[in-house]
Amino acid sequence: MSLATDFNRGIWKENAVFKLLLGLCPVLAVTTSAENGLGMGLATAFVLVCSNAVVALFRHLIPAKVRIPCFILIIASFVTVVQLVMEAYAYDLFQALGIFIPLIVCNCLILGRAEAFASKHPVSHAVADGLGMGAGFTLVLFILGGIRELFGAGEFLGFSIFGAGYQPVILMILPPGAFITLGLLLALMNKVEKR
Amino acid sequence: MKEFSRLIIALTLIAAIAGGILAAVESMTREPIAEQRRLQMLRALSAVLPEFDNSPDSDTTTIVTGSDRQGREVETVFYRGRKEEQLVGTAFRVVAPDGYSGNIAVMVGIRPDHSVHAIEILTHAETPGLGDKISEPWYKALFVDKALDSNDWRVKKDGGEFDQLTGATISARAVVGAVRTGLELYREHEDKIIAQGVTNEPGN
């Protein structure tokens, strides 16, 4: 298998959200705007790539019996790094994402890739896998956030799209809007796949 | 036994390395984070105080203003804005515990004549599109120039004079209540607040 295959798999064929339905908590919670979705996606992707790389690097040294605590330790450390760096250099985004930054630790996508892929493959492949999965995850969050922001606030990335007369569909930026949008997107994906 | 110690060594090593990396990152980001928090505080202070030429975040006084349910003392930090050495306003944080979804933290700026100069909503988790209107400029402007004795500190629905925000009476009631509490606190502790001298270190 080539590095490109490992990368591409995460974008579409095994897309974390659309195909595996993993990591839905942040997907549903923070996608109230395209910017928040993008920020959360990139933060998760960073943690995923780093943890995949480190897990793959130490895969022969980590005893099988304590591999899960080791993975969690590695993931939690990178999440804390992201949290500190974000608070220091992207304060507004840090405030918008709030509690969901530390919660990246329990995103099952990251632990899942460490367990299912990184612990069995060399570093280069693990990094390619992390990049692909991270990019796929970020893409979904960005699309979902964009759709919800567009209808829920009449804006996209903060720019007004529908003009001042637009009456926002508040439902779209409330939690039910996340479920409805994700459901419609999943239906659309399945339809496209069937063709 | 041999395998057992191998497990312990592996876990300990990884934890130690992780701890080392985190310590390094923490020490690198400590300064910028403190600076960001200070800037945010200064932004809020500039929004609620009349024009000042001192630095209110280091001209503070901390006063015990009540106690919580467990009987512990609750302290409020008062930030004093001065222009040409004259006190022009005092700002402090009031928390409304009765928001629709969680606490609402309000920064109120009060002039020496006991009227509100401005308020700022620091944190809230009110419903988007309904309760979150409390942080819109027109709503915050409702409180400008209001004072304890000359205004009726209730929302219109309760017989007062403050707009209640359609569909978000609870949020509006909480904010009105918090600002009123702030004015009462100020009246109660005025002598201590305006007394000279800084009672704590900057930034605390």
mmCIF file of C-alpha atoms in Angstrom:
data_model
loop_
_atom_site.group_PDB
_atom_site.id
_atom_site.type_symbol
_atom_site.label_atom_id
_atom_site.label_comp_id
_atom_site.label_asym_id
_atom_site.label_seq_id
_atom_site.Cartn_x
_atom_site.Cartn_y
_atom_site.Cartn_z
ATOM 1 C CA MET A 1 0.000 0.000 0.000
ATOM 2 C CA SER A 2 1.286 3.438 -0.906
ATOM 3 C CA LEU A 3 1.250 6.543 1.229
ATOM 4 C CA ALA A 4 -1.312 8.097 -1.116
ATOM 5 C CA THR A 5 -3.763 5.252 -0.492
ATOM 6 C CA ASP A 6 -3.349 5.738 3.258
ATOM 7 C CA PHE A 7 -4.023 9.442 2.842
ATOM 8 C CA ASN A 8 -6.998 9.169 0.502
ATOM 9 C CA ARG A 9 -8.774 6.573 2.595
ATOM 10 C CA GLY A 10 -9.560 9.127 5.307
ATOM 11 C CA ILE A 11 -10.988 11.698 2.902
ATOM 12 C CA TRP A 12 -13.759 9.601 1.427
ATOM 13 C CA LYS A 13 -13.770 5.800 1.598
ATOM 14 C CA GLU A 14 -13.370 5.632 5.380
ATOM 15 C CA ASN A 15 -14.285 9.225 6.224
ATOM 16 C CA ALA A 16 -14.483 9.414 10.010
ATOM 17 C CA VAL A 17 -17.838 11.166 10.144
ATOM 18 C CA PHE A 18 -19.644 10.146 6.967
ATOM 19 C CA LYS A 19 -18.597 6.501 6.861
ATOM 20 C CA LEU A 20 -17.562 5.493 10.370
ATOM 21 C CA LEU A 21 -19.753 7.969 12.309
ATOM 22 C CA LEU A 22 -16.898 8.535 14.751
ATOM 23 C CA GLY A 23 -16.242 11.619 16.854
ATOM 24 C CA LEU A 24 -19.764 12.984 16.529
ATOM 25 C CA CYS A 25 -19.723 14.952 19.793
ATOM 26 C CA PRO A 26 -17.492 17.775 18.508
ATOM 27 C CA VAL A 27 -19.022 17.425 15.038
ATOM 28 C CA LEU A 28 -22.449 18.278 16.380
ATOM 29 C CA ALA A 29 -21.456 20.681 19.136
ATOM 30 C CA VAL A 30 -19.019 23.179 17.660
ATOM 31 C CA THR A 31 -20.181 23.476 14.050
ATOM 32 C CA THR A 32 -22.255 26.608 14.616
ATOM 33 C CA SER A 33 -20.079 28.449 12.114
ATOM 34 C CA ALA A 34 -17.622 27.568 9.353
ATOM 35 C CA GLU A 35 -14.787 29.159 11.308
ATOM 36 C CA ASN A 36 -15.459 27.145 14.472
ATOM 37 C CA GLY A 37 -15.737 23.958 12.409
ATOM 38 C CA LEU A 38 -12.442 24.674 10.679
ATOM 39 C CA GLY A 39 -10.669 25.510 13.947
ATOM 40 C CA MET A 40 -11.931 22.384 15.684
ATOM 41 C CA GLY A 41 -11.105 20.242 12.633
ATOM 42 C CA LEU A 42 -7.540 21.555 12.418
ATOM 43 C CA ALA A 43 -6.976 21.131 16.163
ATOM 44 C CA THR A 44 -8.206 17.537 15.980
ATOM 45 C CA ALA A 45 -6.160 16.842 12.836
ATOM 46 C CA PHE A 46 -3.010 18.172 14.518
ATOM 47 C CA VAL A 47 -3.511 15.944 17.555
ATOM 48 C CA LEU A 48 -4.288 12.985 15.281
ATOM 49 C CA VAL A 49 -1.159 13.363 13.142
ATOM 50 C CA CYS A 50 1.105 13.844 16.172
ATOM 51 C CA SER A 51 -0.362 10.967 18.169
ATOM 52 C CA ASN A 52 -0.282 8.665 15.135
ATOM 53 C CA ALA A 53 3.389 9.510 14.564
ATOM 54 C CA VAL A 54 4.413 8.959 18.188
ATOM 55 C CA VAL A 55 2.364 5.784 18.580
ATOM 56 C CA ALA A 56 3.897 4.364 15.385
ATOM 57 C CA LEU A 57 7.376 5.390 16.536
ATOM 58 C CA PHE A 58 7.028 3.566 19.877
ATOM 59 C CA ARG A 59 4.884 0.704 18.591
ATOM 60 C CA HIS A 60 7.523 -1.924 19.360
ATOM 61 C CA LEU A 61 8.302 -0.512 22.799
ATOM 62 C CA ILE A 62 4.753 -0.190 24.119
ATOM 63 C CA PRO A 63 3.701 -3.464 25.794
ATOM 64 C CA ALA A 64 0.348 -4.695 24.463
ATOM 65 C CA LYS A 65 -1.179 -4.921 27.930
ATOM 66 C CA VAL A 66 -0.767 -1.224 28.709
ATOM 67 C CA ARG A 67 -1.139 0.121 25.174
ATOM 68 C CA ILE A 68 -4.461 1.914 25.777
ATOM 69 C CA PRO A 69 -3.219 3.956 28.786
ATOM 70 C CA CYS A 70 -0.075 4.747 26.802
ATOM 71 C CA PHE A 71 -2.120 5.926 23.796
ATOM 72 C CA ILE A 72 -4.350 8.060 26.008
ATOM 73 C CA LEU A 73 -1.322 9.613 27.719
ATOM 74 C CA ILE A 74 0.189 10.512 24.353
ATOM 75 C CA ILE A 75 -3.093 11.907 23.027
ATOM 76 C CA ALA A 76 -3.844 13.866 26.203
ATOM 77 C CA SER A 77 -0.379 15.463 26.119
ATOM 78 C CA PHE A 78 -0.854 16.696 22.559
ATOM 79 C CA VAL A 79 -4.342 17.987 23.368
ATOM 80 C CA THR A 80 -2.933 19.982 26.282
ATOM 81 C CA VAL A 81 -0.251 21.394 23.980
ATOM 82 C CA VAL A 82 -2.957 22.464 21.496
ATOM 83 C CA GLN A 83 -4.996 24.017 24.281
ATOM 84 C CA LEU A 84 -2.091 26.036 25.666
ATOM 85 C CA VAL A 85 -0.887 27.200 22.271
ATOM 86 C CA MET A 86 -4.395 28.137 21.169
ATOM 87 C CA GLU A 87 -5.030 30.131 24.340
ATOM 88 C CA ALA A 88 -1.744 31.958 23.854
ATOM 89 C CA TYR A 89 -1.982 32.731 20.132
ATOM 90 C CA ALA A 90 -5.631 32.329 19.027
ATOM 91 C CA TYR A 91 -7.551 33.569 22.030
ATOM 92 C CA ASP A 92 -10.870 34.256 20.259
ATOM 93 C CA LEU A 93 -11.000 30.776 18.752
ATOM 94 C CA PHE A 94 -10.025 29.337 22.133
ATOM 95 C CA GLN A 95 -12.997 31.088 23.715
ATOM 96 C CA ALA A 96 -15.378 29.995 20.966
ATOM 97 C CA LEU A 97 -14.406 26.321 21.197
ATOM 98 C CA GLY A 98 -14.235 26.356 24.994
ATOM 99 C CA ILE A 99 -14.665 23.007 26.696
ATOM 100 C CA PHE A 100 -14.494 21.088 23.401
ATOM 101 C CA ILE A 101 -10.725 21.566 23.132
ATOM 102 C CA PRO A 102 -9.877 19.414 26.192
ATOM 103 C CA LEU A 103 -12.591 17.008 25.062
ATOM 104 C CA ILE A 104 -10.553 16.173 21.939
ATOM 105 C CA VAL A 105 -8.918 13.618 24.254
ATOM 106 C CA CYS A 106 -12.021 11.491 24.213
ATOM 107 C CA ASN A 107 -12.640 11.815 20.478
ATOM 108 C CA CYS A 108 -12.780 8.124 19.607
ATOM 109 C CA LEU A 109 -11.467 8.856 16.106
ATOM 110 C CA ILE A 110 -7.995 9.571 17.526
ATOM 111 C CA LEU A 111 -7.787 6.576 19.856
ATOM 112 C CA GLY A 112 -9.353 4.464 17.101
ATOM 113 C CA ARG A 113 -6.639 5.343 14.581
ATOM 114 C CA ALA A 114 -3.889 4.808 17.177
ATOM 115 C CA GLU A 115 -5.239 1.355 17.971
ATOM 116 C CA ALA A 116 -6.338 0.242 14.514
ATOM 117 C CA PHE A 117 -3.640 1.745 12.327
ATOM 118 C CA ALA A 118 -0.699 3.586 13.891
ATOM 119 C CA SER A 119 0.244 0.784 16.292
ATOM 120 C CA LYS A 120 0.652 -1.614 13.353
ATOM 121 C CA HIS A 121 2.332 0.519 10.674
ATOM 122 C CA PRO A 122 5.553 2.491 10.186
ATOM 123 C CA VAL A 123 5.688 6.198 11.032
ATOM 124 C CA SER A 124 5.385 7.458 7.432
ATOM 125 C CA HIS A 125 2.189 5.508 6.817
ATOM 126 C CA ALA A 126 0.782 6.470 10.206
ATOM 127 C CA VAL A 127 1.384 10.153 9.443
ATOM 128 C CA ALA A 128 -0.248 9.803 5.994
ATOM 129 C CA ASP A 129 -3.221 8.111 7.638
ATOM 130 C CA GLY A 130 -3.442 10.853 10.275
ATOM 131 C CA LEU A 131 -3.274 13.579 7.633
ATOM 132 C CA GLY A 132 -5.996 11.911 5.554
ATOM 133 C CA MET A 133 -8.316 11.195 8.465
ATOM 134 C CA GLY A 134 -7.679 14.689 9.861
ATOM 135 C CA ALA A 135 -8.359 16.325 6.495
ATOM 136 C CA GLY A 136 -11.555 14.311 6.039
ATOM 137 C CA PHE A 137 -12.718 15.235 9.537
ATOM 138 C CA THR A 138 -11.868 18.928 9.034
ATOM 139 C CA LEU A 139 -13.679 18.946 5.687
ATOM 140 C CA VAL A 140 -16.889 17.595 7.219
ATOM 141 C CA LEU A 141 -16.771 20.048 10.123
ATOM 142 C CA PHE A 142 -16.169 22.934 7.722
ATOM 143 C CA ILE A 143 -19.055 21.939 5.432
ATOM 144 C CA LEU A 144 -21.426 21.334 8.337
ATOM 145 C CA GLY A 145 -20.425 24.591 10.032
ATOM 146 C CA GLY A 146 -20.738 26.455 6.720
ATOM 147 C CA ILE A 147 -24.266 25.181 6.045
ATOM 148 C CA ARG A 148 -25.434 25.901 9.586
ATOM 149 C CA GLU A 149 -23.882 29.377 9.583
ATOM 150 C CA LEU A 150 -25.360 30.153 6.167
ATOM 151 C CA PHE A 151 -28.944 29.381 7.150
ATOM 152 C CA GLY A 152 -28.699 30.051 10.889
ATOM 153 C CA ALA A 153 -27.042 33.450 10.652
ATOM 154 C CA GLY A 154 -27.201 34.351 6.948
ATOM 155 C CA GLU A 155 -23.418 34.570 6.880
ATOM 156 C CA PHE A 156 -20.441 32.601 5.655
ATOM 157 C CA LEU A 157 -17.100 32.988 7.465
ATOM 158 C CA GLY A 158 -18.565 36.123 9.007
ATOM 159 C CA PHE A 159 -19.533 37.781 5.690
ATOM 160 C CA SER A 160 -23.198 38.538 5.189
ATOM 161 C CA ILE A 161 -24.573 36.490 2.283
ATOM 162 C CA PHE A 162 -28.317 37.010 2.252
ATOM 163 C CA GLY A 163 -28.257 40.682 3.264
ATOM 164 C CA ALA A 164 -29.740 42.438 6.268
ATOM 165 C CA GLY A 165 -33.355 41.527 5.441
ATOM 166 C CA TYR A 166 -32.737 37.806 5.939
ATOM 167 C CA GLN A 167 -34.591 36.265 8.873
ATOM 168 C CA PRO A 168 -32.153 33.634 10.274
ATOM 169 C CA VAL A 169 -33.385 30.094 10.864
ATOM 170 C CA ILE A 170 -32.323 29.985 14.501
ATOM 171 C CA LEU A 171 -33.006 26.241 14.659
ATOM 172 C CA MET A 172 -29.970 25.707 12.447
ATOM 173 C CA ILE A 173 -27.465 26.982 15.026
ATOM 174 C CA LEU A 174 -29.219 25.229 17.899
ATOM 175 C CA PRO A 175 -28.342 21.567 18.634
ATOM 176 C CA PRO A 176 -31.260 20.099 16.606
ATOM 177 C CA GLY A 177 -29.945 21.925 13.529
ATOM 178 C CA ALA A 178 -26.707 19.941 13.826
ATOM 179 C CA PHE A 179 -28.560 16.616 13.825
ATOM 180 C CA ILE A 180 -30.821 17.611 10.949
ATOM 181 C CA THR A 181 -27.976 18.905 8.787
ATOM 182 C CA LEU A 182 -25.762 15.889 9.482
ATOM 183 C CA GLY A 183 -28.656 13.526 8.716
ATOM 184 C CA LEU A 184 -29.372 15.240 5.399
ATOM 185 C CA LEU A 185 -25.674 15.216 4.488
ATOM 186 C CA LEU A 186 -25.417 11.487 5.285
ATOM 187 C CA ALA A 187 -28.479 10.782 3.140
ATOM 188 C CA LEU A 188 -26.929 12.769 0.302
ATOM 189 C CA MET A 189 -23.616 10.884 0.637
ATOM 190 C CA ASN A 190 -25.389 7.519 0.495
ATOM 191 C CA LYS A 191 -27.347 8.619 -2.561
ATOM 192 C CA VAL A 192 -24.142 9.702 -4.318
ATOM 193 C CA GLU A 193 -22.440 6.419 -3.386
ATOM 194 C CA LYS A 194 -25.253 4.321 -4.837
ATOM 195 C CA ARG A 195 -24.955 5.800 -8.298
ATOM 196 C CA MET B 1 7.367 -10.521 37.570
ATOM 197 C CA LYS B 2 9.745 -9.531 34.815
ATOM 198 C CA GLU B 3 6.866 -8.640 32.475
ATOM 199 C CA PHE B 4 5.141 -6.784 35.275
ATOM 200 C CA SER B 5 8.091 -4.462 35.819
ATOM 201 C CA ARG B 6 8.352 -3.946 32.058
ATOM 202 C CA LEU B 7 4.776 -2.607 32.027
ATOM 203 C CA ILE B 8 5.506 -0.241 34.882
ATOM 204 C CA ILE B 9 8.716 1.016 33.314
ATOM 205 C CA ALA B 10 7.037 1.638 29.937
ATOM 206 C CA LEU B 11 4.141 3.569 31.455
ATOM 207 C CA THR B 12 6.405 5.556 33.769
ATOM 208 C CA LEU B 13 8.733 6.485 30.932
ATOM 209 C CA ILE B 14 5.930 7.689 28.690
ATOM 210 C CA ALA B 15 4.336 9.653 31.524
ATOM 211 C CA ALA B 16 7.684 11.247 32.370
ATOM 212 C CA ILE B 17 8.371 12.265 28.765
ATOM 213 C CA ALA B 18 4.837 13.641 28.402
ATOM 214 C CA GLY B 19 5.244 15.553 31.650
ATOM 215 C CA GLY B 20 8.524 17.041 30.473
ATOM 216 C CA ILE B 21 7.082 18.187 27.153
ATOM 217 C CA LEU B 22 4.036 19.715 28.823
ATOM 218 C CA ALA B 23 6.200 21.574 31.330
ATOM 219 C CA ALA B 24 8.227 23.042 28.469
ATOM 220 C CA VAL B 25 5.148 24.120 26.491
ATOM 221 C CA GLU B 26 3.513 25.545 29.597
ATOM 222 C CA SER B 27 6.526 27.690 30.416
ATOM 223 C CA MET B 28 6.675 28.941 26.813
ATOM 224 C CA THR B 29 3.003 29.893 26.681
ATOM 225 C CA ARG B 30 2.646 31.235 30.216
ATOM 226 C CA GLU B 31 3.543 34.832 29.330
ATOM 227 C CA PRO B 32 1.399 35.138 26.175
ATOM 228 C CA ILE B 33 -1.591 33.586 27.948
ATOM 229 C CA ALA B 34 -1.320 35.989 30.885
ATOM 230 C CA GLU B 35 -1.025 38.834 28.386
ATOM 231 C CA GLN B 36 -4.135 37.679 26.472
ATOM 232 C CA ARG B 37 -6.160 37.487 29.683
ATOM 233 C CA ARG B 38 -4.936 40.922 30.732
ATOM 234 C CA LEU B 39 -5.839 42.381 27.311
ATOM 235 C CA GLN B 40 -9.304 40.897 27.507
ATOM 236 C CA MET B 41 -9.767 42.380 30.969
ATOM 237 C CA LEU B 42 -8.535 45.775 29.741
ATOM 238 C CA ARG B 43 -10.915 45.634 26.754
ATOM 239 C CA ALA B 44 -13.825 45.018 29.102
ATOM 240 C CA LEU B 45 -12.652 47.772 31.450
ATOM 241 C CA SER B 46 -12.312 50.295 28.617
ATOM 242 C CA ALA B 47 -15.808 49.395 27.487
ATOM 243 C CA VAL B 48 -17.462 50.090 30.828
ATOM 244 C CA LEU B 49 -15.401 52.903 32.361
ATOM 245 C CA PRO B 50 -15.387 56.578 31.396
ATOM 246 C CA GLU B 51 -12.171 57.700 29.727
ATOM 247 C CA PHE B 52 -9.255 57.042 32.083
ATOM 248 C CA ASP B 53 -5.502 57.627 32.027
ATOM 249 C CA ASN B 54 -4.346 55.187 34.694
ATOM 250 C CA SER B 55 -4.287 51.405 34.390
ATOM 251 C CA PRO B 56 -7.379 50.201 36.224
ATOM 252 C CA ASP B 57 -6.203 46.596 36.223
ATOM 253 C CA SER B 58 -3.434 47.515 38.642
ATOM 254 C CA ASP B 59 -5.462 50.070 40.613
ATOM 255 C CA THR B 60 -7.731 47.605 42.329
ATOM 256 C CA THR B 61 -9.157 46.936 45.721
ATOM 257 C CA THR B 62 -10.546 43.610 46.883
ATOM 258 C CA ILE B 63 -13.459 43.605 49.297
ATOM 259 C CA VAL B 64 -15.399 40.758 50.858
ATOM 260 C CA THR B 65 -18.911 41.347 49.580
ATOM 261 C CA GLY B 66 -20.845 38.372 50.813
ATOM 262 C CA SER B 67 -20.728 34.655 51.323
ATOM 263 C CA ASP B 68 -21.701 31.680 49.232
ATOM 264 C CA ARG B 69 -23.949 28.798 50.201
ATOM 265 C CA GLN B 70 -21.151 27.007 52.026
ATOM 266 C CA GLY B 71 -20.505 30.115 54.080
ATOM 267 C CA ARG B 72 -17.215 30.914 52.385
ATOM 268 C CA GLU B 73 -16.400 34.547 51.791
ATOM 269 C CA VAL B 74 -16.958 35.907 48.303
ATOM 270 C CA GLU B 75 -14.541 38.602 47.251
ATOM 271 C CA THR B 76 -15.128 41.179 44.562
ATOM 272 C CA VAL B 77 -12.282 42.978 42.847
ATOM 273 C CA PHE B 78 -13.042 46.629 42.133
ATOM 274 C CA TYR B 79 -11.116 48.231 39.283
ATOM 275 C CA ARG B 80 -10.776 51.984 39.616
ATOM 276 C CA GLY B 81 -10.490 54.222 36.595
ATOM 277 C CA ARG B 82 -8.907 57.615 37.174
ATOM 278 C CA LYS B 83 -8.279 60.646 35.043
ATOM 279 C CA GLU B 84 -5.750 63.193 36.274
ATOM 280 C CA GLU B 85 -5.790 61.377 39.637
ATOM 281 C CA GLN B 86 -9.554 61.879 39.978
ATOM 282 C CA LEU B 87 -11.740 58.790 40.298
ATOM 283 C CA VAL B 88 -13.999 58.720 37.226
ATOM 284 C CA GLY B 89 -15.518 55.287 37.631
ATOM 285 C CA THR B 90 -15.322 51.866 39.218
ATOM 286 C CA ALA B 91 -15.764 48.598 37.372
ATOM 287 C CA PHE B 92 -16.384 45.143 38.774
ATOM 288 C CA ARG B 93 -17.768 41.776 37.855
ATOM 289 C CA VAL B 94 -21.222 40.664 38.938
ATOM 290 C CA VAL B 95 -22.411 37.149 38.264
ATOM 291 C CA ALA B 96 -26.083 36.493 37.644
ATOM 292 C CA PRO B 97 -26.703 32.936 38.831
ATOM 293 C CA ASP B 98 -30.188 32.897 37.343
ATOM 294 C CA GLY B 99 -29.569 32.965 33.599
ATOM 295 C CA TYR B 100 -31.584 30.683 31.318
ATOM 296 C CA SER B 101 -28.588 28.450 30.779
ATOM 297 C CA GLY B 102 -25.900 28.887 33.390
ATOM 298 C CA ASN B 103 -24.307 31.945 34.914
ATOM 299 C CA ILE B 104 -24.110 35.286 33.183
ATOM 300 C CA ALA B 105 -21.035 37.311 34.094
ATOM 301 C CA VAL B 106 -21.547 41.053 33.739
ATOM 302 C CA MET B 107 -18.947 43.796 34.067
ATOM 303 C CA VAL B 108 -20.558 46.978 35.341
ATOM 304 C CA GLY B 109 -18.962 50.400 35.291
ATOM 305 C CA ILE B 110 -20.315 52.818 37.865
ATOM 306 C CA ARG B 111 -19.586 56.536 38.104
ATOM 307 C CA PRO B 112 -18.862 58.222 41.434
ATOM 308 C CA ASP B 113 -22.433 59.632 41.358
ATOM 309 C CA HIS B 114 -23.805 56.047 41.542
ATOM 310 C CA SER B 115 -25.091 55.924 37.974
ATOM 311 C CA VAL B 116 -24.204 53.254 35.431
ATOM 312 C CA HIS B 117 -21.666 54.322 32.835
ATOM 313 C CA ALA B 118 -21.869 51.123 30.782
ATOM 314 C CA ILE B 119 -22.127 47.374 31.131
ATOM 315 C CA GLU B 120 -20.444 44.539 29.283
ATOM 316 C CA ILE B 121 -21.497 40.894 29.138
ATOM 317 C CA LEU B 122 -18.327 38.882 29.853
ATOM 318 C CA THR B 123 -19.561 35.303 29.569
ATOM 319 C CA HIS B 124 -22.931 33.722 28.988
ATOM 320 C CA ALA B 125 -24.432 30.612 27.435
ATOM 321 C CA GLU B 126 -27.894 31.939 26.593
ATOM 322 C CA THR B 127 -29.851 30.627 23.613
ATOM 323 C CA PRO B 128 -28.488 31.883 20.277
ATOM 324 C CA GLY B 129 -30.952 34.230 18.602
ATOM 325 C CA LEU B 130 -33.059 34.747 21.724
ATOM 326 C CA GLY B 131 -31.248 35.162 25.046
ATOM 327 C CA ASP B 132 -27.927 36.054 23.477
ATOM 328 C CA LYS B 133 -29.402 39.436 22.501
ATOM 329 C CA ILE B 134 -28.262 40.536 25.983
ATOM 330 C CA SER B 135 -24.794 41.004 24.506
ATOM 331 C CA GLU B 136 -25.964 43.235 21.650
ATOM 332 C CA PRO B 137 -24.969 46.919 21.868
ATOM 333 C CA TRP B 138 -28.543 48.282 21.865
ATOM 334 C CA TYR B 139 -29.464 46.107 24.826
ATOM 335 C CA LYS B 140 -26.380 47.002 26.858
ATOM 336 C CA ALA B 141 -27.084 50.678 26.095
ATOM 337 C CA LEU B 142 -30.405 50.427 27.974
ATOM 338 C CA PHE B 143 -28.471 50.531 31.233
ATOM 339 C CA VAL B 144 -26.435 53.669 30.511
ATOM 340 C CA ASP B 145 -27.117 56.530 32.978
ATOM 341 C CA LYS B 146 -29.502 54.418 35.035
ATOM 342 C CA ALA B 147 -29.282 54.623 38.830
ATOM 343 C CA LEU B 148 -30.690 52.748 41.780
ATOM 344 C CA ASP B 149 -33.094 55.435 43.009
ATOM 345 C CA SER B 150 -34.244 57.012 39.771
ATOM 346 C CA ASN B 151 -35.175 53.837 37.911
ATOM 347 C CA ASP B 152 -37.397 50.829 38.468
ATOM 348 C CA TRP B 153 -35.063 47.830 38.319
ATOM 349 C CA ARG B 154 -37.473 45.261 36.948
ATOM 350 C CA VAL B 155 -38.314 44.101 33.463
ATOM 351 C CA LYS B 156 -41.500 45.537 31.966
ATOM 352 C CA LYS B 157 -43.344 42.256 32.440
ATOM 353 C CA ASP B 158 -42.721 42.520 36.210
ATOM 354 C CA GLY B 159 -43.876 46.146 36.292
ATOM 355 C CA GLY B 160 -40.457 47.738 35.802
ATOM 356 C CA GLU B 161 -39.002 49.711 32.916
ATOM 357 C CA PHE B 162 -36.452 47.423 31.287
ATOM 358 C CA ASP B 163 -37.116 45.683 27.974
ATOM 359 C CA GLN B 164 -37.499 41.964 28.527
ATOM 360 C CA LEU B 165 -36.472 40.635 25.086
ATOM 361 C CA THR B 166 -39.204 38.625 23.387
ATOM 362 C CA GLY B 167 -38.789 34.958 24.194
ATOM 363 C CA ALA B 168 -35.964 35.582 26.621
ATOM 364 C CA THR B 169 -37.511 37.199 29.684
ATOM 365 C CA ILE B 170 -35.385 35.039 31.971
ATOM 366 C CA SER B 171 -32.118 36.246 30.431
ATOM 367 C CA ALA B 172 -33.172 39.895 30.599
ATOM 368 C CA ARG B 173 -34.409 39.515 34.175
ATOM 369 C CA ALA B 174 -31.069 37.979 35.171
ATOM 370 C CA VAL B 175 -29.051 40.820 33.637
ATOM 371 C CA VAL B 176 -31.252 43.538 35.148
ATOM 372 C CA GLY B 177 -30.969 41.795 38.520
ATOM 373 C CA ALA B 178 -27.189 41.539 38.223
ATOM 374 C CA VAL B 179 -26.718 45.219 37.385
ATOM 375 C CA ARG B 180 -29.005 46.196 40.255
ATOM 376 C CA THR B 181 -26.970 43.962 42.594
ATOM 377 C CA GLY B 182 -23.862 45.729 41.330
ATOM 378 C CA LEU B 183 -25.290 49.150 42.129
ATOM 379 C CA GLU B 184 -26.303 47.959 45.596
ATOM 380 C CA LEU B 185 -22.824 46.543 46.212
ATOM 381 C CA TYR B 186 -21.307 49.838 45.179
ATOM 382 C CA ARG B 187 -23.553 51.824 47.502
ATOM 383 C CA GLU B 188 -22.872 49.482 50.402
ATOM 384 C CA HIS B 189 -19.086 49.473 50.048
ATOM 385 C CA GLU B 190 -18.499 52.903 48.580
ATOM 386 C CA ASP B 191 -16.195 54.249 51.312
ATOM 387 C CA LYS B 192 -13.902 51.255 51.040
ATOM 388 C CA ILE B 193 -13.958 51.290 47.229
ATOM 389 C CA ILE B 194 -12.959 54.899 46.835
ATOM 390 C CA ALA B 195 -10.424 54.826 49.671
ATOM 391 C CA GLN B 196 -6.879 55.309 48.404
ATOM 392 C CA GLY B 197 -4.399 52.507 48.172
ATOM 393 C CA VAL B 198 -4.084 49.267 46.299
ATOM 394 C CA THR B 199 -4.969 46.234 48.352
ATOM 395 C CA ASN B 200 -3.661 43.538 46.084
ATOM 396 C CA GLU B 201 -1.120 42.833 43.391
ATOM 397 C CA PRO B 202 -1.983 43.687 39.783
ATOM 398 C CA GLY B 203 -3.698 41.010 37.808
ATOM 399 C CA ASN B 204 -4.994 39.045 40.782
#
